[in-house]
Short mmCIF file of C-alpha atoms in Angstrom, two decimals:
data_model
loop_
_atom_site.label_atom_id
_atom_site.label_comp_id
_atom_site.label_asym_id
_atom_site.label_seq_id
_atom_site.Cartn_x
_atom_site.Cartn_y
_atom_site.Cartn_z
CA MET A 1 -57.41 -29.84 45.30
CA VAL A 2 -59.60 -32.26 43.38
CA THR A 3 -58.86 -32.36 39.70
CA LYS A 4 -62.00 -32.51 37.71
CA PRO A 5 -61.80 -35.18 35.03
CA GLU A 6 -61.58 -33.35 31.73
CA LYS A 7 -63.37 -34.29 28.62
CA TRP A 8 -60.86 -35.91 26.32
CA GLN A 9 -61.69 -37.17 22.91
CA GLN A 10 -62.72 -40.76 23.28
CA ILE A 11 -59.63 -42.66 24.46
CA ASN A 12 -60.28 -46.21 25.48
CA VAL A 13 -56.96 -47.91 25.88
CA VAL A 14 -53.57 -46.44 26.86
CA LEU A 15 -50.34 -48.46 26.85
CA VAL A 16 -47.43 -47.33 29.06
CA VAL A 17 -44.11 -49.00 28.23
CA ASP A 18 -41.34 -48.52 30.81
CA ASP A 19 -38.95 -50.88 32.58
CA ASP A 20 -39.18 -48.81 35.75
CA ASP A 21 -42.26 -49.90 37.70
CA ASN A 22 -42.38 -46.59 39.49
CA TRP A 23 -42.72 -44.77 36.19
CA CYS A 24 -45.53 -47.06 35.13
CA PHE A 25 -47.21 -46.42 38.47
CA VAL A 26 -46.81 -42.63 38.26
CA SER A 27 -47.98 -42.47 34.65
CA LYS A 28 -50.97 -44.67 35.38
CA LYS A 29 -51.95 -42.54 38.39
CA ILE A 30 -51.69 -39.31 36.44
CA LEU A 31 -53.68 -40.71 33.53
CA GLN A 32 -56.35 -41.99 35.91
CA LYS A 33 -56.56 -38.66 37.70
CA ALA A 34 -56.85 -36.87 34.38
CA GLY A 35 -59.47 -39.34 33.26
CA VAL A 36 -57.55 -40.38 30.19
CA GLY A 37 -58.28 -43.94 29.02
CA LYS A 38 -60.77 -46.42 30.34
CA ASP A 39 -58.14 -49.06 30.40
CA ILE A 40 -54.46 -48.36 31.17
CA ILE A 41 -52.08 -51.22 30.39
CA THR A 42 -48.41 -51.31 31.31
CA ALA A 43 -45.49 -53.24 29.80
CA ASN A 44 -41.91 -53.43 31.09
CA ASN A 45 -40.10 -53.58 27.76
CA GLY A 46 -40.58 -53.43 24.00
CA GLN A 47 -41.01 -57.18 23.72
CA GLN A 48 -43.91 -57.25 26.20
CA ALA A 49 -45.52 -54.25 24.51
CA LEU A 50 -45.25 -55.94 21.13
CA GLU A 51 -46.86 -59.13 22.47
CA ILE A 52 -49.74 -57.11 23.93
CA LEU A 53 -50.34 -55.35 20.60
CA GLN A 54 -50.15 -58.63 18.70
CA ALA A 55 -52.67 -60.23 21.08
CA PHE A 56 -55.02 -57.26 20.52
CA ALA A 57 -54.70 -57.60 16.76
CA ALA A 58 -55.25 -61.37 16.91
CA GLU A 59 -58.49 -60.90 18.86
CA GLY A 60 -59.60 -58.21 16.43
CA LYS A 61 -59.63 -55.57 19.16
CA LYS A 62 -58.83 -51.91 18.46
CA LEU A 63 -55.21 -51.07 19.28
CA PRO A 64 -54.51 -48.55 22.08
CA GLU A 65 -55.12 -44.96 21.03
CA LEU A 66 -52.15 -43.81 23.03
CA ILE A 67 -48.72 -45.34 23.69
CA PHE A 68 -46.13 -43.79 26.04
CA LEU A 69 -42.83 -45.38 25.14
CA ASP A 70 -39.59 -45.24 27.13
CA ILE A 71 -36.33 -45.45 25.17
CA LYS A 72 -33.86 -47.27 27.40
CA MET A 73 -35.24 -50.68 28.29
CA PRO A 74 -33.77 -54.17 28.56
CA LEU A 75 -34.62 -57.01 26.17
CA MET A 76 -36.11 -54.70 23.52
CA ASP A 77 -35.65 -50.95 23.73
CA GLY A 78 -37.90 -48.20 22.41
CA PHE A 79 -36.16 -47.95 19.04
CA GLN A 80 -36.33 -51.69 18.38
CA PHE A 81 -39.99 -51.62 19.32
CA LEU A 82 -40.66 -48.75 16.89
CA GLU A 83 -38.76 -50.52 14.14
CA ILE A 84 -40.82 -53.72 14.43
CA ALA A 85 -44.22 -52.32 15.43
CA THR A 86 -44.43 -49.54 12.82
CA LYS A 87 -43.37 -51.85 10.00
CA SER A 88 -45.50 -54.82 10.95
CA ALA A 89 -48.30 -55.62 8.50
CA GLU A 90 -50.54 -57.14 11.15
CA LEU A 91 -50.48 -54.05 13.39
CA ASP A 92 -52.58 -51.13 12.20
CA LEU A 93 -51.19 -48.16 14.14
CA SER A 94 -52.90 -45.53 11.98
CA ARG A 95 -55.10 -44.40 14.86
CA THR A 96 -52.45 -44.81 17.55
CA LYS A 97 -50.41 -41.90 18.80
CA ILE A 98 -46.98 -42.90 20.07
CA PHE A 99 -45.17 -40.51 22.41
CA VAL A 100 -41.51 -41.19 23.14
CA CYS A 101 -40.64 -40.53 26.80
CA SER A 102 -37.34 -39.91 28.54
CA SER A 103 -36.08 -38.11 31.61
CA SER A 104 -33.51 -36.39 29.39
CA PHE A 105 -33.40 -36.31 25.62
CA LEU A 106 -30.23 -36.42 23.63
CA SER A 107 -30.57 -34.82 20.24
CA LYS A 108 -29.31 -37.98 18.56
CA ASP A 109 -32.05 -40.00 20.29
CA LYS A 110 -34.67 -37.55 19.04
CA ASP A 111 -33.28 -37.69 15.51
CA ARG A 112 -33.36 -41.45 15.58
CA ALA A 113 -36.95 -41.57 16.86
CA LYS A 114 -38.08 -39.07 14.22
CA GLN A 115 -37.40 -41.69 11.55
CA TYR A 116 -40.56 -43.39 12.76
CA PRO A 117 -44.13 -42.09 12.79
CA VAL A 118 -44.11 -40.79 16.38
CA ALA A 119 -46.53 -38.13 17.62
CA GLY A 120 -44.05 -36.36 19.89
CA PHE A 121 -41.57 -36.36 22.75
CA ILE A 122 -42.30 -36.09 26.45
CA THR A 123 -39.77 -35.28 29.13
CA LYS A 124 -40.71 -37.25 32.24
CA PRO A 125 -42.65 -37.02 34.42
CA LEU A 126 -45.96 -37.01 32.66
CA THR A 127 -48.16 -34.22 34.03
CA LEU A 128 -51.66 -32.95 33.55
CA GLU A 129 -50.24 -29.93 31.70
CA ILE A 130 -48.43 -32.15 29.27
CA LEU A 131 -51.60 -34.18 28.71
CA ARG A 132 -53.51 -30.99 27.97
CA ASP A 133 -50.87 -30.01 25.44
CA ILE A 134 -50.76 -33.25 23.54
CA LEU A 135 -54.39 -34.40 23.62
CA PRO A 136 -57.19 -32.67 21.78
CA SER A 137 -60.21 -32.19 24.03
CA ASP A 138 -63.81 -31.81 22.91
CA MET B 1 60.45 -14.42 19.43
CA ASP B 2 58.13 -13.64 22.30
CA PRO B 3 58.45 -16.50 24.74
CA HIS B 4 54.66 -16.54 25.39
CA TYR B 5 53.95 -16.88 21.71
CA SER B 6 56.61 -19.45 20.87
CA GLU B 7 55.78 -22.92 19.67
CA GLU B 8 57.90 -24.27 22.48
CA SER B 9 55.79 -22.73 25.17
CA ILE B 10 52.63 -24.55 24.21
CA ASN B 11 54.27 -27.68 22.94
CA SER B 12 55.95 -27.97 26.25
CA PHE B 13 56.79 -31.27 27.73
CA PHE B 14 53.50 -31.34 29.67
CA ILE B 15 50.89 -30.19 27.22
CA ASN B 16 52.16 -32.25 24.39
CA GLN B 17 51.50 -35.45 26.26
CA ILE B 18 47.83 -34.79 26.96
CA LYS B 19 46.06 -37.29 24.78
CA ASP B 20 42.39 -36.88 25.62
CA TYR B 21 42.09 -33.16 24.97
CA ALA B 22 43.02 -31.29 21.84
CA ILE B 23 45.06 -28.26 22.78
CA PHE B 24 46.26 -25.84 20.16
CA ALA B 25 47.24 -22.22 19.75
CA THR B 26 46.41 -19.67 17.06
CA ASP B 27 47.49 -16.18 16.23
CA THR B 28 45.13 -13.22 16.61
CA LYS B 29 43.41 -14.11 13.32
CA GLY B 30 42.76 -17.73 14.25
CA ILE B 31 45.61 -19.20 12.17
CA ILE B 32 46.89 -22.33 13.94
CA THR B 33 50.41 -22.07 15.26
CA ALA B 34 50.77 -25.07 17.57
CA TRP B 35 49.09 -28.48 17.85
CA ASN B 36 49.43 -31.17 20.55
CA ILE B 37 49.17 -34.96 20.34
CA GLY B 38 45.67 -34.90 21.78
CA ALA B 39 44.60 -32.66 18.91
CA GLU B 40 46.07 -35.06 16.40
CA ARG B 41 44.25 -38.00 18.01
CA LEU B 42 40.92 -36.16 18.26
CA LYS B 43 40.85 -34.37 14.93
CA GLY B 44 42.96 -36.59 12.71
CA TYR B 45 45.26 -33.85 11.39
CA THR B 46 49.01 -34.05 12.05
CA GLU B 47 50.82 -30.98 13.24
CA LYS B 48 52.47 -30.63 9.84
CA GLU B 49 49.13 -30.64 7.99
CA ILE B 50 47.32 -28.17 10.18
CA VAL B 51 49.73 -25.48 11.28
CA GLY B 52 49.22 -22.36 9.16
CA GLN B 53 45.54 -23.08 8.45
CA PHE B 54 42.54 -21.14 9.76
CA TYR B 55 41.11 -22.99 12.77
CA GLY B 56 37.59 -22.73 11.24
CA ILE B 57 38.46 -25.87 9.25
CA LEU B 58 37.68 -27.78 12.46
CA HIS B 59 34.02 -26.59 12.45
CA PRO B 60 31.26 -28.36 10.51
CA TYR B 61 30.65 -26.74 7.10
CA GLU B 62 27.31 -25.24 8.26
CA TYR B 63 29.07 -23.40 11.10
CA GLN B 64 31.79 -22.20 8.73
CA GLN B 65 29.24 -20.79 6.31
CA ALA B 66 27.40 -19.05 9.14
CA GLY B 67 30.64 -17.37 10.23
CA VAL B 68 30.69 -19.10 13.62
CA PRO B 69 34.52 -19.47 13.89
CA GLU B 70 35.04 -15.70 13.45
CA GLN B 71 32.24 -14.91 15.92
CA GLU B 72 33.79 -17.21 18.53
CA LEU B 73 37.10 -15.37 18.31
CA ASP B 74 35.38 -12.03 18.76
CA ILE B 75 33.33 -13.19 21.75
CA ALA B 76 36.35 -14.78 23.44
CA LEU B 77 38.34 -11.59 23.07
CA GLU B 78 35.49 -9.46 24.34
CA LYS B 79 34.49 -11.64 27.30
CA GLY B 80 37.87 -13.04 28.27
CA SER B 81 36.95 -16.60 27.21
CA TYR B 82 34.37 -18.55 25.29
CA ASP B 83 32.84 -21.89 26.32
CA VAL B 84 30.48 -23.95 24.24
CA GLU B 85 29.21 -27.46 23.65
CA ALA B 86 28.73 -28.00 19.94
CA TRP B 87 29.58 -30.18 16.94
CA ARG B 88 33.13 -30.28 15.63
CA LYS B 89 34.50 -31.90 12.49
CA ARG B 90 37.40 -34.37 12.08
CA LYS B 91 39.74 -34.57 9.10
CA ASP B 92 37.57 -37.37 7.64
CA ASP B 93 34.51 -35.05 7.87
CA SER B 94 32.92 -37.13 10.66
CA LEU B 95 31.41 -35.11 13.49
CA PHE B 96 31.77 -35.39 17.26
CA TRP B 97 30.09 -33.55 20.13
CA ALA B 98 32.70 -31.35 21.77
CA THR B 99 33.18 -29.18 24.78
CA VAL B 100 35.27 -26.20 23.77
CA THR B 101 37.08 -23.44 25.63
CA LEU B 102 38.62 -20.62 23.65
CA THR B 103 40.86 -18.22 25.57
CA PRO B 104 42.60 -15.09 24.27
CA ILE B 105 46.29 -14.89 25.22
CA PHE B 106 48.04 -11.67 26.07
CA SER B 107 51.74 -10.84 26.21
CA ALA B 108 53.39 -9.55 29.38
CA ASP B 109 52.80 -5.98 28.25
CA GLY B 110 49.08 -6.64 27.72
CA GLN B 111 49.07 -7.04 23.96
CA HIS B 112 46.69 -9.56 22.37
CA VAL B 113 48.90 -12.18 20.74
CA GLY B 114 46.57 -15.08 19.94
CA TYR B 115 44.31 -17.74 21.35
CA THR B 116 44.51 -21.19 22.89
CA LYS B 117 41.77 -23.64 22.40
CA ILE B 118 41.00 -26.76 24.42
CA THR B 119 38.58 -29.25 22.90
CA GLY B 120 37.22 -32.41 24.53
CA ASP B 121 35.18 -35.19 22.92
CA ILE B 122 32.03 -35.67 24.96
CA SER B 123 30.06 -37.69 22.40
CA LYS B 124 29.55 -40.52 24.90
CA GLN B 125 28.19 -38.13 27.50
CA LYS B 126 25.90 -36.59 24.92
CA GLU B 127 24.66 -40.00 23.86
CA LEU B 128 23.76 -40.80 27.47
CA GLN B 129 22.04 -37.46 27.93
CA ASP B 130 20.04 -37.94 24.74
CA LYS B 131 19.02 -41.41 25.82
CA LEU B 132 17.92 -40.08 29.20
CA ALA B 133 15.96 -37.24 27.60
CA GLU B 134 14.33 -39.72 25.25
CA ARG B 135 13.33 -41.92 28.15
CA GLN B 136 11.93 -38.94 30.04
CA GLN B 137 10.02 -37.89 26.93
CA GLY B 138 8.61 -41.41 26.67
CA ALA B 139 7.54 -41.36 30.31
CA LEU B 140 5.95 -37.97 29.80
CA GLU B 141 4.02 -39.12 26.76
CA HIS B 142 2.85 -42.16 28.67
CA LYS B 143 1.69 -39.99 31.55
CA ASN B 144 -0.06 -37.65 29.12
CA LYS B 145 -1.94 -40.49 27.51
CA GLU B 146 -2.93 -41.78 30.92
CA LEU B 147 -4.21 -38.36 31.97
CA GLN B 148 -6.16 -37.98 28.76
CA LYS B 149 -7.79 -41.32 29.39
CA ILE B 150 -8.64 -40.41 32.98
CA ASN B 151 -10.10 -37.12 31.82
CA HIS B 152 -12.17 -38.86 29.22
CA ASP B 153 -13.41 -41.39 31.78
CA LEU B 154 -14.31 -38.56 34.12
CA ASP B 155 -16.32 -36.79 31.43
CA ASN B 156 -18.09 -40.03 30.68
CA PHE B 157 -18.80 -40.48 34.34
CA VAL B 158 -20.31 -37.01 34.69
CA TYR B 159 -22.37 -37.62 31.61
CA THR B 160 -23.68 -40.99 32.74
CA ALA B 161 -24.24 -39.89 36.31
CA SER B 162 -26.20 -36.82 35.32
CA HIS B 163 -28.40 -38.78 32.96
CA ASP B 164 -28.96 -41.77 35.18
CA LEU B 165 -29.76 -39.65 38.23
CA ARG B 166 -32.43 -37.67 36.42
CA SER B 167 -34.85 -40.51 36.09
CA PRO B 168 -35.12 -41.48 39.77
CA ILE B 169 -35.24 -37.89 41.03
CA ALA B 170 -37.99 -36.97 38.56
CA ASN B 171 -39.78 -40.09 39.73
CA ILE B 172 -39.45 -39.13 43.38
CA GLU B 173 -40.77 -35.68 42.55
CA ALA B 174 -43.80 -37.04 40.74
CA LEU B 175 -44.54 -39.54 43.51
CA THR B 176 -44.21 -36.88 46.21
CA LYS B 177 -46.60 -34.59 44.35
CA LEU B 178 -49.04 -37.46 43.95
CA LEU B 179 -48.75 -38.24 47.64
CA LYS B 180 -49.51 -34.65 48.51
CA GLU B 181 -52.55 -34.66 46.25
CA GLU B 182 -53.84 -37.90 47.70
CA LEU B 183 -53.37 -36.67 51.25
CA THR B 184 -55.12 -33.41 50.43
CA GLU B 185 -58.03 -35.17 48.78
CA SER B 186 -58.53 -37.53 51.72
CA ASP B 187 -58.17 -34.66 54.21
CA CYS B 188 -55.13 -36.26 55.83
CA LEU B 189 -52.70 -33.39 55.28
CA SER B 190 -51.98 -31.54 58.51
CA THR B 191 -49.94 -28.36 58.87
CA GLU B 192 -47.03 -30.49 60.17
CA THR B 193 -47.06 -33.11 57.42
CA ASP B 194 -47.58 -30.41 54.81
CA GLU B 195 -44.44 -28.62 55.98
CA ILE B 196 -42.44 -31.84 55.82
CA LEU B 197 -43.68 -32.56 52.30
CA GLN B 198 -42.90 -29.00 51.26
CA ARG B 199 -39.34 -29.38 52.53
CA VAL B 200 -38.96 -32.67 50.67
CA LEU B 201 -40.08 -30.93 47.48
CA THR B 202 -37.62 -28.07 48.03
CA SER B 203 -34.77 -30.54 48.45
CA ILE B 204 -35.86 -32.36 45.32
CA SER B 205 -35.79 -29.18 43.32
CA ARG B 206 -32.28 -28.37 44.54
CA PHE B 207 -31.19 -31.87 43.64
CA LYS B 208 -32.66 -31.38 40.19
CA SER B 209 -30.86 -28.12 39.55
CA THR B 210 -27.54 -29.70 40.51
CA ILE B 211 -28.19 -32.54 38.07
CA GLU B 212 -29.13 -29.92 35.49
CA ASP B 213 -25.74 -28.25 35.95
CA LEU B 214 -23.94 -31.55 35.59
CA THR B 215 -25.84 -32.18 32.40
CA VAL B 216 -24.78 -28.79 31.08
CA VAL B 217 -21.15 -29.60 31.84
CA SER B 218 -21.29 -32.99 30.19
CA ARG B 219 -23.06 -31.54 27.17
CA LEU B 220 -20.28 -29.01 26.89
CA GLN B 221 -17.77 -31.82 26.78
CA ASN B 222 -19.84 -33.62 24.16
CA ASP B 223 -19.92 -30.48 22.05
CA VAL B 224 -16.15 -30.42 22.09
CA SER B 225 -15.76 -34.03 21.02
CA GLU B 226 -18.43 -33.59 18.37
CA GLY B 227 -16.86 -30.33 17.17
CA LEU B 228 -19.42 -27.59 17.61
CA THR B 229 -19.34 -25.51 14.43
CA ASP B 230 -17.53 -22.21 14.48
CA GLU B 231 -18.99 -19.32 12.56
CA ILE B 232 -18.28 -15.64 12.10
CA ILE B 233 -20.24 -13.92 14.84
CA ASN B 234 -21.14 -10.29 15.28
CA ILE B 235 -20.21 -9.72 18.93
CA LYS B 236 -22.52 -6.73 19.32
CA GLU B 237 -25.51 -8.76 18.16
CA VAL B 238 -24.79 -11.43 20.74
CA TYR B 239 -24.43 -8.74 23.40
CA GLU B 240 -27.72 -7.06 22.49
CA ASP B 241 -29.45 -10.40 22.48
CA ILE B 242 -28.25 -11.11 26.02
CA ILE B 243 -29.25 -7.67 27.29
CA ALA B 244 -32.74 -8.21 25.87
CA ASP B 245 -32.85 -11.54 27.68
CA LEU B 246 -31.73 -10.01 30.95
CA GLY B 247 -34.65 -7.60 30.78
CA TYR B 248 -32.75 -4.42 30.13
CA PRO B 249 -33.56 -1.64 30.74
CA THR B 250 -36.66 -2.22 32.87
CA GLU B 251 -35.16 -4.54 35.46
CA LEU B 252 -31.55 -3.53 35.18
CA ASN B 253 -31.92 0.19 34.96
CA VAL B 254 -29.69 0.47 38.01
CA CYS B 255 -26.72 -0.65 35.89
CA PHE B 256 -24.87 1.48 33.38
CA ILE B 257 -23.28 -0.62 30.71
CA GLN B 258 -20.65 0.90 28.43
CA THR B 259 -19.53 -1.03 25.39
CA ASP B 260 -16.65 -0.56 22.99
CA PHE B 261 -16.28 -3.36 20.46
CA LYS B 262 -13.03 -2.49 18.71
CA VAL B 263 -13.07 -6.01 17.35
CA TYR B 264 -16.65 -6.63 16.33
CA GLN B 265 -16.39 -10.03 14.68
CA LEU B 266 -15.13 -13.32 15.98
CA ARG B 267 -14.89 -16.83 14.61
CA PHE B 268 -16.31 -18.99 17.38
CA SER B 269 -19.31 -21.09 18.31
CA LYS B 270 -22.20 -18.65 18.73
CA LYS B 271 -23.82 -20.69 21.47
CA ASN B 272 -20.57 -20.76 23.45
CA LEU B 273 -19.80 -17.06 23.02
CA ARG B 274 -23.29 -16.34 24.29
CA SER B 275 -22.69 -18.58 27.32
CA ILE B 276 -19.45 -16.79 28.12
CA LEU B 277 -20.77 -13.26 27.78
CA TYR B 278 -24.03 -14.10 29.53
CA ASN B 279 -22.20 -15.53 32.52
CA LEU B 280 -19.83 -12.60 32.83
CA ILE B 281 -22.50 -9.93 32.46
CA SER B 282 -24.97 -11.60 34.81
CA ASN B 283 -22.17 -12.06 37.36
CA ALA B 284 -21.28 -8.37 37.12
CA ILE B 285 -24.92 -7.46 37.71
CA LYS B 286 -25.37 -10.00 40.50
CA PHE B 287 -22.31 -8.90 42.43
CA GLN B 288 -22.82 -5.14 42.23
CA SER B 289 -21.90 -3.09 45.26
CA PRO B 290 -24.74 -1.64 47.32
CA GLU B 291 -22.55 1.39 48.01
CA ARG B 292 -22.35 2.83 44.49
CA ASP B 293 -24.01 2.90 41.09
CA CYS B 294 -23.23 -0.23 39.11
CA ILE B 295 -21.06 0.48 36.08
CA ILE B 296 -20.09 -2.30 33.72
CA LYS B 297 -17.58 -1.79 30.93
CA ILE B 298 -17.44 -4.30 28.12
CA HIS B 299 -14.87 -4.04 25.38
CA THR B 300 -13.00 -6.07 22.80
CA GLN B 301 -9.59 -5.44 21.32
CA LEU B 302 -6.84 -7.15 19.41
CA GLU B 303 -3.79 -8.33 21.35
CA GLU B 304 -1.91 -10.54 18.90
CA PRO B 305 -2.42 -13.45 18.67
CA TYR B 306 -5.61 -13.01 20.68
CA VAL B 307 -8.89 -11.19 20.52
CA VAL B 308 -9.53 -10.02 24.07
CA LEU B 309 -13.01 -9.64 25.50
CA SER B 310 -13.05 -7.76 28.79
CA VAL B 311 -15.95 -7.36 31.21
CA GLU B 312 -15.13 -4.95 34.03
CA ASP B 313 -17.36 -3.98 36.93
CA ASN B 314 -17.17 -1.79 40.03
CA GLY B 315 -18.94 -4.36 42.19
CA VAL B 316 -18.12 -6.03 45.49
CA GLY B 317 -14.92 -7.62 44.15
CA ILE B 318 -13.43 -10.98 45.00
CA ASP B 319 -11.09 -11.60 47.89
CA GLU B 320 -7.57 -12.46 46.70
CA LEU B 321 -7.80 -15.65 48.76
CA HIS B 322 -10.51 -17.00 46.46
CA HIS B 323 -8.91 -16.23 43.11
CA GLU B 324 -7.40 -19.64 42.59
CA HIS B 325 -10.69 -21.42 43.31
CA LEU B 326 -12.75 -19.06 41.22
CA PHE B 327 -13.07 -21.47 38.32
CA THR B 328 -13.67 -24.60 40.36
CA MET B 329 -16.92 -26.46 39.87
CA PHE B 330 -19.64 -25.81 42.46
CA LYS B 331 -17.62 -23.22 44.37
CA ARG B 332 -19.60 -20.26 45.59
CA PHE B 333 -18.26 -17.29 47.49
CA HIS B 334 -21.36 -15.30 48.29
CA GLU B 335 -24.03 -16.87 50.47
CA HIS B 336 -26.58 -14.16 49.81
CA VAL B 337 -26.56 -14.45 46.03
CA GLU B 338 -28.38 -17.21 44.15
CA GLY B 339 -26.24 -19.56 42.13
CA THR B 340 -24.97 -23.08 41.77
CA GLY B 341 -21.32 -22.29 41.11
CA ILE B 342 -21.11 -23.67 37.63
CA GLY B 343 -20.90 -20.50 35.52
CA LEU B 344 -17.22 -19.60 35.66
CA PHE B 345 -16.19 -23.24 35.51
CA MET B 346 -18.06 -23.49 32.23
CA VAL B 347 -16.65 -20.25 30.88
CA LYS B 348 -13.11 -21.42 31.57
CA ARG B 349 -13.78 -24.80 30.07
CA ILE B 350 -15.24 -23.35 26.87
CA VAL B 351 -12.40 -20.88 26.47
CA GLU B 352 -9.62 -23.36 27.16
CA ASN B 353 -11.15 -26.04 24.97
CA ALA B 354 -10.97 -23.55 22.12
CA GLY B 355 -7.28 -22.84 22.79
CA GLY B 356 -7.79 -19.56 24.63
CA LYS B 357 -7.40 -18.46 28.24
CA ILE B 358 -9.16 -16.47 30.92
CA GLU B 359 -7.69 -13.99 33.37
CA VAL B 360 -9.19 -12.22 36.33
CA GLU B 361 -8.18 -9.13 38.19
CA SER B 362 -10.18 -8.21 41.25
CA LYS B 363 -9.94 -6.17 44.41
CA LYS B 364 -12.36 -6.55 47.26
CA GLY B 365 -14.54 -3.45 47.50
CA ILE B 366 -13.34 -2.03 44.20
CA GLY B 367 -14.37 -4.30 41.38
CA THR B 368 -13.55 -7.15 39.06
CA GLU B 369 -12.32 -7.51 35.51
CA PHE B 370 -12.53 -10.74 33.56
CA LYS B 371 -10.50 -10.97 30.37
CA ILE B 372 -11.17 -13.69 27.84
CA TYR B 373 -8.45 -14.38 25.29
CA PHE B 374 -9.81 -15.95 22.12
CA LYS B 375 -7.24 -17.47 19.83
CA GLU B 376 -7.42 -15.44 16.67
CA ASP B 377 -6.83 -17.65 13.64
CA MET B 378 -8.86 -15.86 11.03
#
């Protein structure tokens, strides 16, 4: 079964943030198969993700249109990342959709994430069906 | 004077010299007629002071007011003797813990002539007993605390395990699916490798449903510690909701369900009541007998201090051997019926956490009745 790349609204860069390399790999594969994003970047924690975004901003590049963000990560977790990134003056996230990902959501985690401008919640693993649900196609 | 009743007979050479026990005699009304040295030592009254007084003076005031001295005389006469361990009062109003024997005395011709009473001071013994009881109580409390802690740790463990296991198994599932896709696309999937992959995927999905059950259990525990809100629920509404969910009547038209909600309201968590009723009804449907029409009777009634919810079926029944393991986690008794063995464990847990209880009555080949007792505190 060959999945035909679907026509998504123009998405250039996708950032996957997860401390588990296997998750990054799976997400990247699924995004590639679905044809979402010309460039798929991965980061292993909030700190790395923040540095990537800051480097983009410093070079004047457009920030990723999509971010898949895990919650539980070492060094800087998903919440800390949201706190800093969404309140930073130098990062313009107005055209970035952030999806919070977890293999199981606790209601208190969801409530906490809802305090930030997030686009939604995804229960892992990421699938083509989920992508169809969350991304507007042409 | 009757020799049995004479002062001399009790104040004999022997009795008078007993110093550790108070021994005295009364007439039929309880008026003291004789008093030994032991009595003087124990109670503080001299023979001169006490003879002629009602023996009730030796009881604490509370006993006197309650009419205990008179009752003791009556019981002794009726039963032939009266033994008790209780408080007694000294002349100076101080109390001591006493062992008492009250015996009615009869004359040679069988006439009731009075009583003798023997009193011992066992305060020291009582003190030791109390100390021992206190120590046992302390040990028990300690053990209780320890068990509570172990239970809490276990709940935490289930919670953590179920959450931490989800991520890798979901990962394995996604990777296996990707692998299958890649192999298909590159034409490398043979009938043999496809079967192996299919079996891996089946195992993964079983693994996932077990984890799902564990998550349900741990969530249940969390609900308890976070105090799931109770509300007044209409039991019939919950029932109708479940039946709609189960696909009645199209899929279940083989079952006749009779309901009688004598108690129609309950203060409980709606989500939990639904869980309980859903589990019991779906079990009754699942385990129906192939030999007869399935009839399920559901009723509620008041049995102070409980509201009882009963779900009774005429299904295959449960072997007596299995009754004690019925509510154990992951126990299943029927190979041919789908299930993970978590339902009844959860029902019991919910009910007991809320201060109620669950009972089962079942005969193999006849049917099963589950009774849930909800503590009624409305």
